[in-house]
mmCIF file of C-alpha atoms in Angstrom:
data_model
loop_
_atom_site.group_PDB
_atom_site.id
_atom_site.type_symbol
_atom_site.label_atom_id
_atom_site.label_comp_id
_atom_site.label_asym_id
_atom_site.label_seq_id
_atom_site.Cartn_x
_atom_site.Cartn_y
_atom_site.Cartn_z
ATOM 1 C CA MET A 1 -23.507 3.248 0.842
ATOM 2 C CA THR A 2 -25.531 6.287 -0.080
ATOM 3 C CA ALA A 3 -25.743 9.632 1.616
ATOM 4 C CA GLY A 4 -28.675 10.093 3.933
ATOM 5 C CA PRO A 5 -29.814 8.869 7.306
ATOM 6 C CA THR A 6 -27.660 5.714 7.158
ATOM 7 C CA LEU A 7 -24.449 7.664 6.489
ATOM 8 C CA GLU A 8 -25.378 10.273 9.101
ATOM 9 C CA GLY A 9 -26.113 7.532 11.629
ATOM 10 C CA LEU A 10 -22.805 5.813 10.925
ATOM 11 C CA ALA A 11 -21.014 9.158 11.301
ATOM 12 C CA LYS A 12 -22.676 9.728 14.688
ATOM 13 C CA ALA A 13 -21.868 6.198 15.869
ATOM 14 C CA PHE A 14 -18.261 6.644 14.721
ATOM 15 C CA ALA A 15 -17.927 10.068 16.397
ATOM 16 C CA ALA A 16 -19.321 8.692 19.674
ATOM 17 C CA ARG A 17 -16.514 6.117 19.782
ATOM 18 C CA THR A 18 -13.605 8.440 18.929
ATOM 19 C CA ARG A 19 -11.932 11.470 20.430
ATOM 20 C CA PRO A 20 -9.940 14.197 18.680
ATOM 21 C CA THR A 21 -6.381 14.898 19.777
ATOM 22 C CA GLU A 22 -4.650 18.252 20.070
ATOM 23 C CA ASP A 23 -2.400 17.552 17.064
ATOM 24 C CA GLY A 24 -5.223 17.012 14.545
ATOM 25 C CA HIS A 25 -5.607 13.250 14.778
ATOM 26 C CA ARG A 26 -8.558 11.200 16.052
ATOM 27 C CA MET A 27 -8.124 8.184 18.304
ATOM 28 C CA TRP A 28 -10.450 5.250 18.876
ATOM 29 C CA ALA A 29 -11.774 5.392 22.437
ATOM 30 C CA ALA A 30 -14.157 2.423 22.576
ATOM 31 C CA GLY A 31 -11.632 -0.382 23.052
ATOM 32 C CA VAL A 32 -9.720 -2.462 20.556
ATOM 33 C CA ASN A 33 -9.586 -6.118 19.525
ATOM 34 C CA SER A 34 -6.587 -8.437 19.948
ATOM 35 C CA HIS A 35 -4.938 -6.884 16.871
ATOM 36 C CA GLY A 36 -5.181 -3.357 18.281
ATOM 37 C CA VAL A 37 -7.937 -2.304 15.886
ATOM 38 C CA GLY A 38 -11.127 -0.559 16.956
ATOM 39 C CA ARG A 39 -14.277 -2.398 15.851
ATOM 40 C CA PHE A 40 -17.977 -1.773 16.289
ATOM 41 C CA GLN A 41 -21.306 -2.865 14.906
ATOM 42 C CA TYR A 42 -23.799 -0.489 13.329
ATOM 43 C CA LYS A 43 -27.200 -1.725 12.110
ATOM 44 C CA GLY A 44 -26.007 -5.325 11.966
ATOM 45 C CA THR A 45 -22.786 -4.627 10.041
ATOM 46 C CA GLN A 46 -19.305 -4.886 11.555
ATOM 47 C CA TYR A 47 -16.926 -1.999 10.845
ATOM 48 C CA THR A 48 -13.333 -1.342 11.810
ATOM 49 C CA ALA A 49 -12.491 2.194 12.880
ATOM 50 C CA HIS A 50 -10.645 2.752 9.593
ATOM 51 C CA GLN A 51 -13.484 1.399 7.425
ATOM 52 C CA ALA A 52 -15.996 3.634 9.175
ATOM 53 C CA ALA A 53 -13.685 6.659 8.869
ATOM 54 C CA TYR A 54 -13.290 6.056 5.119
ATOM 55 C CA ILE A 55 -17.050 5.666 4.624
ATOM 56 C CA VAL A 56 -17.766 8.808 6.676
ATOM 57 C CA ARG A 57 -15.312 10.815 4.540
ATOM 58 C CA THR A 58 -16.191 9.477 1.075
ATOM 59 C CA GLY A 59 -19.664 7.963 1.400
ATOM 60 C CA ASN A 60 -18.374 4.842 -0.425
ATOM 61 C CA GLN A 61 -17.344 1.392 0.710
ATOM 62 C CA PRO A 62 -13.541 0.990 0.764
ATOM 63 C CA VAL A 63 -11.752 -1.317 -1.668
ATOM 64 C CA GLY A 64 -9.167 -3.534 0.010
ATOM 65 C CA GLN A 65 -7.690 -2.657 3.375
ATOM 66 C CA THR A 66 -8.139 0.772 4.898
ATOM 67 C CA ARG A 67 -5.192 2.300 6.718
ATOM 68 C CA PRO A 68 -4.198 5.711 8.017
ATOM 69 C CA SER A 69 -1.832 7.678 5.800
ATOM 70 C CA CYS A 70 -0.344 9.559 8.748
ATOM 71 C CA GLU A 71 2.359 8.293 11.075
ATOM 72 C CA ALA A 72 0.257 8.503 14.247
ATOM 73 C CA PRO A 73 -0.333 4.983 15.581
ATOM 74 C CA GLY A 74 -4.029 4.225 15.963
ATOM 75 C CA CYS A 75 -5.220 7.349 14.140
ATOM 76 C CA CYS A 76 -8.687 7.045 12.610
ATOM 77 C CA GLU A 77 -9.214 10.650 11.480
ATOM 78 C CA PRO A 78 -11.352 10.351 8.315
ATOM 79 C CA ALA A 79 -9.081 12.754 6.395
ATOM 80 C CA HIS A 80 -6.086 10.504 7.202
ATOM 81 C CA VAL A 81 -7.587 7.149 6.129
ATOM 82 C CA ASP A 82 -7.285 5.755 2.595
ATOM 83 C CA ASP A 83 -8.234 2.510 0.899
ATOM 84 C CA GLN A 84 -5.849 0.301 -1.092
ATOM 85 C CA PRO A 85 -6.351 1.811 -4.599
ATOM 86 C CA THR A 86 -5.824 5.323 -3.236
ATOM 87 C CA ARG A 87 -2.593 4.314 -1.498
ATOM 88 C CA GLN A 88 -1.348 2.571 -4.653
ATOM 89 C CA ARG A 89 -2.139 5.645 -6.749
ATOM 90 C CA ASP A 90 -0.297 7.896 -4.296
ATOM 91 C CA ARG A 91 2.734 5.592 -4.224
ATOM 92 C CA ALA A 92 2.848 5.436 -8.026
ATOM 93 C CA ALA A 93 2.733 9.235 -8.114
ATOM 94 C CA LEU A 94 5.568 9.387 -5.569
ATOM 95 C CA ALA A 95 7.665 7.037 -7.694
ATOM 96 C CA SER A 96 6.956 9.138 -10.776
ATOM 97 C CA ILE A 97 7.767 12.453 -9.073
ATOM 98 C CA THR A 98 10.999 11.187 -7.549
ATOM 99 C CA GLY A 99 12.046 9.621 -10.868
ATOM 100 C CA MET A 100 12.514 6.138 -9.454
ATOM 101 C CA GLN A 101 13.750 3.685 -12.056
ATOM 102 C CA HIS A 102 12.095 0.291 -11.800
ATOM 103 C CA ARG A 103 13.715 -2.953 -12.738
ATOM 104 C CA PRO A 104 11.543 -5.098 -14.969
ATOM 105 C CA PRO A 105 9.801 -7.778 -12.910
ATOM 106 C CA SER A 106 11.611 -11.099 -12.739
ATOM 107 C CA CYS A 107 8.336 -13.020 -12.884
ATOM 108 C CA ASP A 108 5.727 -13.720 -15.544
ATOM 109 C CA HIS A 109 2.785 -12.107 -13.711
ATOM 110 C CA ASP A 110 0.853 -9.329 -15.417
ATOM 111 C CA GLN A 111 2.083 -6.195 -13.648
ATOM 112 C CA ASP A 112 -1.013 -4.247 -14.656
ATOM 113 C CA VAL A 113 -2.927 -6.578 -12.339
ATOM 114 C CA HIS A 114 -0.329 -7.637 -9.750
ATOM 115 C CA GLY A 115 2.071 -4.666 -9.719
ATOM 116 C CA ARG A 116 2.075 -2.674 -6.481
ATOM 117 C CA HIS A 117 4.188 0.052 -4.871
ATOM 118 C CA ARG A 118 5.673 -0.032 -1.389
ATOM 119 C CA ALA A 119 5.282 2.977 0.899
ATOM 120 C CA ASP A 120 8.598 4.388 -0.330
ATOM 121 C CA GLY A 121 7.504 4.085 -3.988
ATOM 122 C CA ARG A 122 9.429 0.894 -4.922
ATOM 123 C CA ARG A 123 7.520 -1.638 -7.055
ATOM 124 C CA TYR A 124 6.847 -5.264 -6.202
ATOM 125 C CA CYS A 125 4.706 -8.121 -7.529
ATOM 126 C CA HIS A 126 1.740 -8.790 -5.244
ATOM 127 C CA ALA A 127 1.286 -12.352 -6.569
ATOM 128 C CA CYS A 128 4.920 -13.288 -5.898
ATOM 129 C CA ASN A 129 4.831 -11.577 -2.512
ATOM 130 C CA ASN A 130 1.773 -13.606 -1.452
ATOM 131 C CA ARG A 131 3.209 -16.860 -2.823
ATOM 132 C CA ALA A 132 6.169 -16.439 -0.472
ATOM 133 C CA LYS A 133 3.738 -16.333 2.479
ATOM 134 C CA LYS A 134 2.138 -19.714 1.716
ATOM 135 C CA ARG A 135 2.440 -22.121 4.588
ATOM 136 C CA ARG A 136 4.833 -24.922 3.719
ATOM 137 C CA CYS A 137 5.815 -28.003 5.642
ATOM 138 C CA ALA A 138 8.671 -27.051 7.986
ATOM 139 C CA HIS A 139 9.899 -30.642 8.462
ATOM 140 C CA GLY A 140 13.530 -31.494 7.845
ATOM 141 C CA ASN A 141 16.573 -29.675 6.556
ATOM 142 C CA PRO A 142 16.099 -28.841 3.741
ATOM 143 C CA GLN A 143 12.425 -28.320 4.381
ATOM 144 C CA CYS A 144 9.777 -30.522 2.795
ATOM 145 C CA PRO A 145 8.435 -28.846 -0.385
ATOM 146 C CA ALA A 146 4.769 -29.727 0.352
ATOM 147 C CA GLU A 147 2.605 -26.594 0.183
ATOM 148 C CA THR A 148 -0.471 -27.975 1.944
ATOM 149 C CA ALA A 149 0.406 -27.803 5.625
ATOM 150 C CA ARG A 150 -1.471 -27.346 8.880
ATOM 151 C CA LEU A 151 -0.246 -25.721 12.065
ATOM 152 C CA TYR A 152 0.745 -28.087 14.888
ATOM 153 C CA PRO A 153 2.534 -27.233 18.168
ATOM 154 C CA CYS A 154 5.811 -28.157 16.436
ATOM 155 C CA GLY A 155 5.120 -25.880 13.443
ATOM 156 C CA TYR A 156 3.545 -26.302 10.007
ATOM 157 C CA ARG A 157 3.516 -29.917 8.801
ATOM 158 C CA CYS A 158 2.090 -31.739 5.782
ATOM 159 C CA ASP A 159 0.011 -34.915 6.224
ATOM 160 C CA GLU A 160 3.101 -37.105 5.786
ATOM 161 C CA HIS A 161 5.134 -35.289 8.466
ATOM 162 C CA GLN A 162 2.445 -34.480 11.023
ATOM 163 C CA PRO A 163 3.239 -35.401 14.638
ATOM 164 C CA ALA A 164 2.646 -39.080 15.457
ATOM 165 C CA ARG A 165 0.118 -38.507 18.238
ATOM 166 C CA THR A 166 -2.118 -36.479 15.880
ATOM 167 C CA ARG A 167 -2.225 -39.102 13.111
ATOM 168 C CA PRO A 168 -5.657 -40.627 12.531
ATOM 169 C CA TYR A 169 -5.558 -44.373 13.330
#
């Protein structure tokens, strides 16, 4: 996004939907979605409160998720919102300043690509972290190792273990 009327218009639309607080934060005042995040549409494009705050502050589209760096829940003050690369850079700097020693990763993923830092500065592998979140079939004990599963009322099941009344006949 470039500076100019579009950025100024987005800034005005963002400001109309927020209110400053006495302690230097800014809260979303236009209602939130089911996840507790403020959203609005400006010139046909959907923005979250944090995306709009980042764009208003930097004039650039954010990379990855945008989140507030402060501890105030729901804060969308542009000076408090960062995108993913900025947070990772800050966490790496924190780890460096505090002298944290990192164990070598126990996986074969390229850490230049998949290495991340937690909020406290500790490293982790993003690829391994996401692999653990894959939905697996929850049938049996031990659980079925099938990785392609769909959600049913009884939990995630593969095609072989799906509930009988949902099977195609």
